Tab-separated table of C-alpha atoms and ligand atoms in Angstrom:
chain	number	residue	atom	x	y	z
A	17	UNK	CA	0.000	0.000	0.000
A	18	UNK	CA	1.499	3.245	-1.078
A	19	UNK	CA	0.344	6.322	1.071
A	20	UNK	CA	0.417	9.998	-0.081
A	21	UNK	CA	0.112	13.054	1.953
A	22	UNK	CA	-0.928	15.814	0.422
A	23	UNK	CA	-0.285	19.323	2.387
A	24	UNK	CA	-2.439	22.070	1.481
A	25	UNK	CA	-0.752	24.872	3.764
A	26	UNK	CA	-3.258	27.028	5.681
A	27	UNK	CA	-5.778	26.421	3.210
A	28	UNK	CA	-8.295	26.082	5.674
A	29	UNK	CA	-10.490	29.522	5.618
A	30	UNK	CA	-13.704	30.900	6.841
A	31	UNK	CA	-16.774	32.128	4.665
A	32	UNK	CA	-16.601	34.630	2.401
A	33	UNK	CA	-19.351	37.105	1.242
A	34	UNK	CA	-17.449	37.478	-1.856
A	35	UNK	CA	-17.522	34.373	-2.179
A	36	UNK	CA	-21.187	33.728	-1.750
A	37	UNK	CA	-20.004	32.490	2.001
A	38	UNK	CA	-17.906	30.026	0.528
A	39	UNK	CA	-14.658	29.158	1.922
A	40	UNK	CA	-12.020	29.282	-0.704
A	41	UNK	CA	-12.168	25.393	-0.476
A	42	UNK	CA	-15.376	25.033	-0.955
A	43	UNK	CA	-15.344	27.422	-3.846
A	44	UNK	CA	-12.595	25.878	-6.182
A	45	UNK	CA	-12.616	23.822	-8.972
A	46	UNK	CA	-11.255	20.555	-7.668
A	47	UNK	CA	-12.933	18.019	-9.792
A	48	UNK	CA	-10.301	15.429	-8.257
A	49	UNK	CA	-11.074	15.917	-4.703
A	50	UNK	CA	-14.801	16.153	-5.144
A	51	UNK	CA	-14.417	12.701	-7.059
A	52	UNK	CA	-12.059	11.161	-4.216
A	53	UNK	CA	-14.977	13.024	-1.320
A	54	UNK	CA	-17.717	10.510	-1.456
A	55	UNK	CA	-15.432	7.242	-1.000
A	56	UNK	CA	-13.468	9.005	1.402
A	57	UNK	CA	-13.673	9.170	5.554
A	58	UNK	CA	-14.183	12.907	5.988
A	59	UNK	CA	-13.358	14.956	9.495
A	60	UNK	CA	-12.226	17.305	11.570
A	61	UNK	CA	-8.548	17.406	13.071
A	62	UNK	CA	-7.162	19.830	15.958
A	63	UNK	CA	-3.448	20.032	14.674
A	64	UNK	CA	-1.892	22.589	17.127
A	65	UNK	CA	-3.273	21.934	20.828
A	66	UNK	CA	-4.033	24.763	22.983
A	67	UNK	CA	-0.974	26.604	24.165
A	68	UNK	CA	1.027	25.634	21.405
A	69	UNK	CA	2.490	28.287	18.641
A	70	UNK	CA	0.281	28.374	16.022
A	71	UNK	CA	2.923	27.831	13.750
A	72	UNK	CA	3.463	25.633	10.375
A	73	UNK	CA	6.374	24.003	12.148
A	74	UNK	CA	4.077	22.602	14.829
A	75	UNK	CA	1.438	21.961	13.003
A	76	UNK	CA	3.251	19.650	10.486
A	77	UNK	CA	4.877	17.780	13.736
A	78	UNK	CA	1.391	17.069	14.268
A	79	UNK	CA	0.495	15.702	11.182
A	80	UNK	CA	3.353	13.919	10.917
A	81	UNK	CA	2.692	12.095	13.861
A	82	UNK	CA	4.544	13.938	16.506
A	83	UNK	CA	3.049	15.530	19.495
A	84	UNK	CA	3.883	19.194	19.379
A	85	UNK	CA	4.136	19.640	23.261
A	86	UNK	CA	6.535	16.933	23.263
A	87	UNK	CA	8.400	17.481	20.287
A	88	UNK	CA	9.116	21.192	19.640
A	89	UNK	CA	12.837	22.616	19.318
A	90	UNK	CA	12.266	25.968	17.816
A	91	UNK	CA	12.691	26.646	13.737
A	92	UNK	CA	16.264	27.557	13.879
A	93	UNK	CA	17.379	23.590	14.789
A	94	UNK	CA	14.659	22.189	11.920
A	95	UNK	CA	16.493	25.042	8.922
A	96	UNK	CA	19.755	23.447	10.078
A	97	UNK	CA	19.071	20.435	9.535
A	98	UNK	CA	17.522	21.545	6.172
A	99	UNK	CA	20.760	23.160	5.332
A	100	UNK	CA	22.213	19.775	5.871
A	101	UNK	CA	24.034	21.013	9.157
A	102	UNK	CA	24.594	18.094	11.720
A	103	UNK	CA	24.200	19.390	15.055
A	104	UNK	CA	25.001	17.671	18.861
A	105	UNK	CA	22.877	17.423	21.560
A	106	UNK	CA	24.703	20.502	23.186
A	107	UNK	CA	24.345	22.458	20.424
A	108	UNK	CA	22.344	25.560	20.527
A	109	UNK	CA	21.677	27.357	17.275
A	110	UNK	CA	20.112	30.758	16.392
A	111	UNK	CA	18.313	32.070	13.539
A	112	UNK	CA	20.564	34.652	12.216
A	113	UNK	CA	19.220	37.423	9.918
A	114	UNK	CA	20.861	39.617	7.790
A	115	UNK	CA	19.381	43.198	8.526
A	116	UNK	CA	19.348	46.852	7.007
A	117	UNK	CA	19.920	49.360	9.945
A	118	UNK	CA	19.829	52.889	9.776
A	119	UNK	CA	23.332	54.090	9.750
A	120	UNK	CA	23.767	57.795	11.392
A	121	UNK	CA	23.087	57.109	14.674
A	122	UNK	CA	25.507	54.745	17.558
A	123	UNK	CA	24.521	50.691	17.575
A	124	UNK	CA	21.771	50.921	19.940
A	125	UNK	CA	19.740	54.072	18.690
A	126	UNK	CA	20.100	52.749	15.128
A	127	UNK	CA	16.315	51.966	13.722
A	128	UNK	CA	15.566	48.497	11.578
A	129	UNK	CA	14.944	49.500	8.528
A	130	UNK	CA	14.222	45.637	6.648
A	131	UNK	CA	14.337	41.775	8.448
A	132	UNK	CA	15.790	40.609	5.308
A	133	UNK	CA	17.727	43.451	3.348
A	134	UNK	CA	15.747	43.995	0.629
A	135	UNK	CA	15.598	39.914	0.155
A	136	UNK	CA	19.060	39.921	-0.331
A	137	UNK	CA	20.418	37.254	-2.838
A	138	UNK	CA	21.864	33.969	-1.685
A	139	UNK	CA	25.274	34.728	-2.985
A	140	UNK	CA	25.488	38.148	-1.387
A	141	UNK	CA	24.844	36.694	1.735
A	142	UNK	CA	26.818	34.266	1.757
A	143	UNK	CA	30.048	36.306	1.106
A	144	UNK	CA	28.720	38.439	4.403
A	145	UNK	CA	28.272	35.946	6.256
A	146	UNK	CA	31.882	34.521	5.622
A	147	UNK	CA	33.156	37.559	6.742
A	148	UNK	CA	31.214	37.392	10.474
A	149	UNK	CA	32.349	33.751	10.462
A	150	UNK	CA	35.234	35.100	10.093
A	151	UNK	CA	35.640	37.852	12.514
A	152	UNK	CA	33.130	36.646	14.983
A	153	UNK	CA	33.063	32.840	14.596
A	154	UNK	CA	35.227	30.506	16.421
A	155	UNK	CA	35.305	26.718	17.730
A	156	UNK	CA	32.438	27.567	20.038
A	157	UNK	CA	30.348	29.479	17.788
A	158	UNK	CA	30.231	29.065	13.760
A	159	UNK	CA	27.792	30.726	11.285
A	160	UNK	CA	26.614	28.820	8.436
A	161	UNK	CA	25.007	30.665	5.682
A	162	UNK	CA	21.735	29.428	4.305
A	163	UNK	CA	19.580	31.156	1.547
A	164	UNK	CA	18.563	34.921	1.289
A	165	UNK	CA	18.452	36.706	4.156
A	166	UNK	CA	18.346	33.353	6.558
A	167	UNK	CA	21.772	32.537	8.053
A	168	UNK	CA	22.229	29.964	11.182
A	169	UNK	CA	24.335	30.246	14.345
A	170	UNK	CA	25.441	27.360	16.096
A	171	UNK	CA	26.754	28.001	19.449
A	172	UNK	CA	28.180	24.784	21.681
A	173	UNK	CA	26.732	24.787	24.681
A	174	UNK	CA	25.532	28.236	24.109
A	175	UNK	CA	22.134	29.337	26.327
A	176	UNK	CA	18.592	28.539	25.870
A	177	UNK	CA	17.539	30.857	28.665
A	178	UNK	CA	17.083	33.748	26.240
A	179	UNK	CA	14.776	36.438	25.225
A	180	UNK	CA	15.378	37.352	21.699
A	181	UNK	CA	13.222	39.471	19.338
A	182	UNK	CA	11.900	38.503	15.703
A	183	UNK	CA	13.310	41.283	13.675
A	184	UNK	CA	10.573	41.267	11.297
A	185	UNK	CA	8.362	42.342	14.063
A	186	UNK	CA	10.009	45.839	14.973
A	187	UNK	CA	10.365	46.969	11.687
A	188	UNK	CA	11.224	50.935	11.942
A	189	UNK	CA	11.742	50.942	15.259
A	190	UNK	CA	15.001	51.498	17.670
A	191	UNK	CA	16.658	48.312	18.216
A	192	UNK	CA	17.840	49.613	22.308
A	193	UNK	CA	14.187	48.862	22.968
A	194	UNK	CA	14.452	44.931	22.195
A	195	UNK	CA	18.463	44.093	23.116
A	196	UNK	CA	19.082	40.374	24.015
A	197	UNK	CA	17.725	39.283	27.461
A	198	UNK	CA	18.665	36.741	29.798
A	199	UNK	CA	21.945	34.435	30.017
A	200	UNK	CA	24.487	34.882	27.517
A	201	UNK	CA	22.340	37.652	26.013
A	202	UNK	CA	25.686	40.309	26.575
A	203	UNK	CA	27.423	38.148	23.475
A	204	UNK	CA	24.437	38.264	21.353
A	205	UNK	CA	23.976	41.444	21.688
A	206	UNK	CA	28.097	42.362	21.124
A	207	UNK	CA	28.062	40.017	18.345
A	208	UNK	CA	25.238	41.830	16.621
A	209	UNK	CA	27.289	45.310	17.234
A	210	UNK	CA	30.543	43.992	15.647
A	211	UNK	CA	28.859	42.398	12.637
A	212	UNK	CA	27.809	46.147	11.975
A	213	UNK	CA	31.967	46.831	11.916
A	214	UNK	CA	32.520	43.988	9.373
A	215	UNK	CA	29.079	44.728	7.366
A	216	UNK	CA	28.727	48.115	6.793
A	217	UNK	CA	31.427	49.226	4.342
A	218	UNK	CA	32.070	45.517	3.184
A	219	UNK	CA	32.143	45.960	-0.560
A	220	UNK	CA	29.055	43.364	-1.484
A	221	UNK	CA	27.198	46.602	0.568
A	222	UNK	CA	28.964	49.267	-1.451
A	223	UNK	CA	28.092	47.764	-5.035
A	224	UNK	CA	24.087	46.666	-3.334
A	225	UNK	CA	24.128	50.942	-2.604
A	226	UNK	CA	25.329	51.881	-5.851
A	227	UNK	CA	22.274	49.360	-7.276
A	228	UNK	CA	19.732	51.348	-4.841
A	229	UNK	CA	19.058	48.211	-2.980
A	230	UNK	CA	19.548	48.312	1.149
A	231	UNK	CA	23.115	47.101	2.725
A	232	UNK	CA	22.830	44.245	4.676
A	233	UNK	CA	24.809	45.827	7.147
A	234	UNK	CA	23.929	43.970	10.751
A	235	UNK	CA	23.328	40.222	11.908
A	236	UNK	CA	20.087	39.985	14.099
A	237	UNK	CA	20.258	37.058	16.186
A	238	UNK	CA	17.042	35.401	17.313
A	239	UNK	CA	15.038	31.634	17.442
A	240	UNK	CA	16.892	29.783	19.734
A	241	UNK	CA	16.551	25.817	19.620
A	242	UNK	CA	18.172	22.542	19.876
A	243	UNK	CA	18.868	19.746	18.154
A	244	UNK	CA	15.306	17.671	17.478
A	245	UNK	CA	15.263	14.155	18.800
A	246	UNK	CA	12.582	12.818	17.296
A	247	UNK	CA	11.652	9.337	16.839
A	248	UNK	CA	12.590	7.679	13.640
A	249	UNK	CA	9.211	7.994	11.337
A	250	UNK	CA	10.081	4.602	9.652
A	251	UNK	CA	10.474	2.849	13.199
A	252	UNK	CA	7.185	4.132	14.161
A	253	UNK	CA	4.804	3.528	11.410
A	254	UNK	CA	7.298	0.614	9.347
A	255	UNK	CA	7.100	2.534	6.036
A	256	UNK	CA	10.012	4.354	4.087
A	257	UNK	CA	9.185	8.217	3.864
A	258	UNK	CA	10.355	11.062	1.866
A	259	UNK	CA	9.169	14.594	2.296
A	260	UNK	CA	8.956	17.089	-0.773
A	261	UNK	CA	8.474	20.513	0.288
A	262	UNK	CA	10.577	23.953	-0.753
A	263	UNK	CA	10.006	24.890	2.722
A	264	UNK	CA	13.248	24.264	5.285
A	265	UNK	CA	11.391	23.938	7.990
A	266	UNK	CA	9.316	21.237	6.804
A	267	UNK	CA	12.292	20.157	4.989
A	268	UNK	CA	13.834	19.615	8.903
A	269	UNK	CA	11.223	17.781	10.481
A	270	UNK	CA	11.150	15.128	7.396
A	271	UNK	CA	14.924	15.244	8.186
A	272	UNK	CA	14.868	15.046	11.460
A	273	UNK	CA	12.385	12.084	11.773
A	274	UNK	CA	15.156	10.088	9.243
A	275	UNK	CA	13.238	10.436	6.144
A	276	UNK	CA	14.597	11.533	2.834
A	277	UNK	CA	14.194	15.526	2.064
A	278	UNK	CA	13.512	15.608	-2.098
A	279	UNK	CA	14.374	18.715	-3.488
A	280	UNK	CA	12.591	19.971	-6.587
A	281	UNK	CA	13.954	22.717	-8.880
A	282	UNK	CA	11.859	25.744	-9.202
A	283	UNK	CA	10.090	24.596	-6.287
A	284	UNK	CA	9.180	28.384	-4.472
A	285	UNK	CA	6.605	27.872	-1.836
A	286	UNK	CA	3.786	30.153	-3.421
A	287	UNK	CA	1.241	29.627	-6.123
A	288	UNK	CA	3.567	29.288	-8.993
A	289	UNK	CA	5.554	26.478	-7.329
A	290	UNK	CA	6.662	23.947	-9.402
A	291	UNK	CA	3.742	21.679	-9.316
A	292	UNK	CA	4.476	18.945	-11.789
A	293	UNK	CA	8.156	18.701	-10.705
A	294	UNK	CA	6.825	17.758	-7.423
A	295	UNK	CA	4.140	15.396	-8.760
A	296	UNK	CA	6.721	13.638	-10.847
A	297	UNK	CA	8.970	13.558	-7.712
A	298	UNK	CA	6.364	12.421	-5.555
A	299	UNK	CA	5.487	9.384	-8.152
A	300	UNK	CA	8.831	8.589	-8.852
A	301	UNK	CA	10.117	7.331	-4.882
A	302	UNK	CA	6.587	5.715	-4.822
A	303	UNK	CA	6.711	3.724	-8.483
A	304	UNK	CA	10.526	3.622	-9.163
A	305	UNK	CA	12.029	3.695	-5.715
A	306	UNK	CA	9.310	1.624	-4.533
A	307	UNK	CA	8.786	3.330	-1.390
A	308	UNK	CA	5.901	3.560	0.778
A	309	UNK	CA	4.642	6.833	2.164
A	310	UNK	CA	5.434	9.984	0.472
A	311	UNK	CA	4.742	14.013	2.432
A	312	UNK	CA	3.491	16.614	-0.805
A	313	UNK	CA	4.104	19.738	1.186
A	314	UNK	CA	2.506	22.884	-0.726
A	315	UNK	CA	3.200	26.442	0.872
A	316	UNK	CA	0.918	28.677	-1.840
A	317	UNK	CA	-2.725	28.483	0.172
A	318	UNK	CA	-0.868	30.067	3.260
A	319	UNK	CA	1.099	32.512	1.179
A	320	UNK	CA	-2.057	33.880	-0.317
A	321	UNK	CA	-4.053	33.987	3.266
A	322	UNK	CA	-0.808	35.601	4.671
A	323	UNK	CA	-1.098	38.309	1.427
A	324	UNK	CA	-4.754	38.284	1.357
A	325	UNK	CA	-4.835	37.359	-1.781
A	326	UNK	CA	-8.231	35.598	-2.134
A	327	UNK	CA	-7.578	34.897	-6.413
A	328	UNK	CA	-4.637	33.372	-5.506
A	329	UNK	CA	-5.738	31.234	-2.416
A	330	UNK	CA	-8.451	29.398	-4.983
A	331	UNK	CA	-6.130	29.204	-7.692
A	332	UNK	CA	-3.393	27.960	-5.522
A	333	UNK	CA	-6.303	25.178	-4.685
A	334	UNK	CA	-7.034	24.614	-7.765
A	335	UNK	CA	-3.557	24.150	-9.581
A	336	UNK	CA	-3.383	21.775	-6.141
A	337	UNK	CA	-5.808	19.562	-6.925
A	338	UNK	CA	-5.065	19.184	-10.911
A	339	UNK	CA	-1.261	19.175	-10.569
A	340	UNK	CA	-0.644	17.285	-7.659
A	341	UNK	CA	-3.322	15.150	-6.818
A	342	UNK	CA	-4.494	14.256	-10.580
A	343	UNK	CA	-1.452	12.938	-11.837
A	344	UNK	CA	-0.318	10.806	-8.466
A	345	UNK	CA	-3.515	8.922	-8.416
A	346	UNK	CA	-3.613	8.837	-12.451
A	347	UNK	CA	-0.157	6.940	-11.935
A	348	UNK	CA	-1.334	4.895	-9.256
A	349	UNK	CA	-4.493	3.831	-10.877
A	350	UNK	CA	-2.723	3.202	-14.355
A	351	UNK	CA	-0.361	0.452	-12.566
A	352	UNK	CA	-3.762	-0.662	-10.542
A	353	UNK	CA	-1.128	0.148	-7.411
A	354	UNK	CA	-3.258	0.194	-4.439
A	355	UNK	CA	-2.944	3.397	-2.040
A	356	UNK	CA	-4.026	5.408	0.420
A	357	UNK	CA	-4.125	10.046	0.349
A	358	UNK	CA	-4.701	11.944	2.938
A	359	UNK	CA	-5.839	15.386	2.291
A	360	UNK	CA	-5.192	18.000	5.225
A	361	UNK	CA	-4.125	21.922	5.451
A	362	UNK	CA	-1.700	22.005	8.815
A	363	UNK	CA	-4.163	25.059	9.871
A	364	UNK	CA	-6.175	27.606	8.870
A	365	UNK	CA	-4.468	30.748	7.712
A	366	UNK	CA	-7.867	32.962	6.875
A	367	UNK	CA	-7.909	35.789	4.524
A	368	UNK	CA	-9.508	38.064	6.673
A	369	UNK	CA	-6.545	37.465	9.483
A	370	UNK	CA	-3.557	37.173	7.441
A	371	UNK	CA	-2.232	34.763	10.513
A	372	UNK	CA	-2.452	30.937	11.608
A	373	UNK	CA	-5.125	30.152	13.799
A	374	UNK	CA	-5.331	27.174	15.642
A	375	UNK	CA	-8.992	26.090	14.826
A	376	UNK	CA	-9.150	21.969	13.576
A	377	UNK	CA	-8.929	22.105	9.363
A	378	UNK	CA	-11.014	19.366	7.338
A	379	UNK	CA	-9.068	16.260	6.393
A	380	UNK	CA	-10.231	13.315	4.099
A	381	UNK	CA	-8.790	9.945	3.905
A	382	UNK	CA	-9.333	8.532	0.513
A	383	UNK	CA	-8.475	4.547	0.051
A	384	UNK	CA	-8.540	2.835	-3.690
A	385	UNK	CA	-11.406	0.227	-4.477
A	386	UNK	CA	-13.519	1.900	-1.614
A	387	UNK	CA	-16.696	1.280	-1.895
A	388	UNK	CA	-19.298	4.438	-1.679
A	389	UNK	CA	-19.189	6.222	1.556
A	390	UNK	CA	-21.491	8.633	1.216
A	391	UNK	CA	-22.391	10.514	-2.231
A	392	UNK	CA	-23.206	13.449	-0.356
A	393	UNK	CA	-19.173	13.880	0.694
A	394	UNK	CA	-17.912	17.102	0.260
A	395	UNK	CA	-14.476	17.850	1.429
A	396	UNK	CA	-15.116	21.511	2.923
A	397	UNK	CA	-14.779	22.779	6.545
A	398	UNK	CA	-18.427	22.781	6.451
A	399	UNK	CA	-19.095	19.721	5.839
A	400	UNK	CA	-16.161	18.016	7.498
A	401	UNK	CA	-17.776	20.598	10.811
A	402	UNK	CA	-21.164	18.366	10.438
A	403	UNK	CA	-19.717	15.208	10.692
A	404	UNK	CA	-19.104	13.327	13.648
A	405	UNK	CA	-15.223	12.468	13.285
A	406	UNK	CA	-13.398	14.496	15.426
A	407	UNK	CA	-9.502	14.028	16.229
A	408	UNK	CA	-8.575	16.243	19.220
A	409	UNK	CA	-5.033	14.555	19.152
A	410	UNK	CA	-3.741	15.425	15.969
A	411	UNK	CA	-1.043	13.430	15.974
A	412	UNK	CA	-2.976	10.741	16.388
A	413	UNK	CA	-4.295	11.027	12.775
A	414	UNK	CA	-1.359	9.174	11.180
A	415	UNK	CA	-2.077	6.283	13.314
A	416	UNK	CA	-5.388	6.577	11.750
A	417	UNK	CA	-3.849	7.014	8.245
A	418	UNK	CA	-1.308	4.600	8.435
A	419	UNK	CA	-3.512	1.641	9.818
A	420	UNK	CA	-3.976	-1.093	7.720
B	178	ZN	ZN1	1.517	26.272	7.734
């Protein structure tokens, strides 16, 4: 039995007026899913429990099979292990931006002017960052540059006891207000100042001010974690996974639960994603690799409810449902493979909030040769709302999923 996840990211919505008070699910075209619906177990599933961020990186744990409140290390451990970075158990690593600051004034009156300098190119950034590594780095701590403006710190032994500010949320204000708290915070925050030093007049900054583009002329260090000790997914549930997502933090919990991250060229985590690359991806560890259980991660329905894009959401649904879904069970079906899909968003991210929430999404389990379930089926949050399968646990849906 060959099992497919497919990840609709915060497509889960409310009604919309516009829409006729349709969700955006319930409003797209997805002749596939509305074919799979009435064969399929349809429900509800709580994915982040109460107290828990109501973040992608928790939610996925979830559906993954891993208990959030047990299993949460912060994002900065999971986009190491994305950016193939082995860690120790006493490592402690940091999400390390780099940031535009206002220049005239001293270090701690400067204002934050962009969280990711102007999206900064991979290339730039890397150069930069080799320069803090090496002025600032040393046995204990090493920076690792990753893509854009999303660099990694890895400090041994270095303190979880921290209280350390997203950069993206004090945009044009004075950075004195939100210094480093708590132990070890004094070498964050003198780390940050010297990077200034090495960033400011590097020449990468000189040629990005000649183009009119911001200097990425600090570090901002923030997201503490550890390394994730997670249970192997293929000694829990017995099957061989592979996760395909252009997300790294998705990309880190598939790797750090021992299954095998595909990349996909072109693969951009909004709407125009490269769909068919991972389809084709997705069919070939099933049919050629003859693996088992395969994670379709798609970012574009959250993009567009971040955006409020409500055009985008559907289409992002739609190209979803023709370009993933169609050709994985077309390939399935062809070789009369049997097989199992789950369809789930990891939460809702509504148009009208531009945020997560942590409200349960729908979810459908669809199984080849079912017989008729019900021809009323509709995978929506309505319907799945008026049914009576409920999963509080969300982690408890794979067990569900992966039962025989
Ligand atoms: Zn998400």
């Amino acid at each position: 039995m060959k099992h497919i996840v497919v990840l609709m990211d915060g497509a889960a919505d409310e009604p919309i007026l516009k829409l006729g008070n349709m969700t955006p699910l319930e409003y797209a075209h997805t002749p596939n899913i509305d074919m799979l619906a009435p064969y399929s177990q349809i429900g509800r599933v709580k994915t982040i429990p109460e107290g828990c961020a109501k973040g992608s990186d928790t939610a996925n744990l979830s559906v993954l099979g891993y208990n959030p409140k047990e299993f949460y290390f912060g994002r900065s451990p999971l986009e190491a292990l994305s950016m193939g970075v082995s860690l120790k158990e006493t490592d402690v690593t940091f999400r390390t931006n780099v940031v535009t600051l206002s220049e005239e004034e001293a270090y701690e009156n400067k204002i934050i002017l962009d969280h990711s300098a102007d999206e900064i190119s991979t290339e730039e950034a890397r150069e930069l960052i080799e320069a803090v590594q090496k002025e600032l780095g040393d046995k204990v701590r090493t920076f690792y540059p990753g893509v854009s403006y999303r660099h990694l710190l890895v400090w041994d032994k270095g303190s979880t006891e921290v209280n350390l500010i997203p950069p993206h949320d004090i945009l044009d204000q004075r950075i004195a207000a939100y210094k480093p708290q708590g132990a070890g915070s004094d070498l964050i925050w003198e780390m940050m100042k010297k990077s200034y030093n090495v960033l400011n007049n590097h020449p990468i900054n000189e040629a990005r001010r000649k183009k009119g583009l911001k200097p990425a002329n600090s570090i901002w260090i923030w997201g503490e974690g550890t390394k994730p000790m997670l249970p192997l997914f293929e000694e829990k549930y017995d099957v061989k996974g592979a996760v395909i997502s252009a997300v790294d933090l998705i990309k880190g919990i598939g790797i750090g639960a021992g299954m095998t991250s595909i990349d996909v060229e072109g693969a951009t985590g909004n709407v125009h994603t490269n769909y068919k690359g991972k389809a084709d991806a997705a069919i070939k560890w099933l049919i050629d690799e003859d693996k088992d259980f395969v994670y379709v991660h798609l970012e574009g329905p959250d993009e567009c409810g971040h955006r409020n894009e409500l055009d985008n959401k559907i289409k992002a649904i739609e190209y979803i449902d023709q370009k993933i879904i169609k050709p994985i069970i077309d390939a399935l079906e062809n070789r009369s493979i049997p097989y199992k899909m789950l369809v789930v968003p990891d939460h809702p991210t509504p148009l009208r909030l531009r945020t997560h929430t942590g409200d349960p999404v729908p979810f459908m389990i669809y199984e080849s040769g079912s017989k008729l379930v019900n021809k009323d089926n509709r995978y929506t949050e309505n319907f799945a709302g008026s049914t009576d399968y409920y999963i509080e646990e969300g982690h408890t849906l794979m067990d569900v999923f992966l039962s025989k």
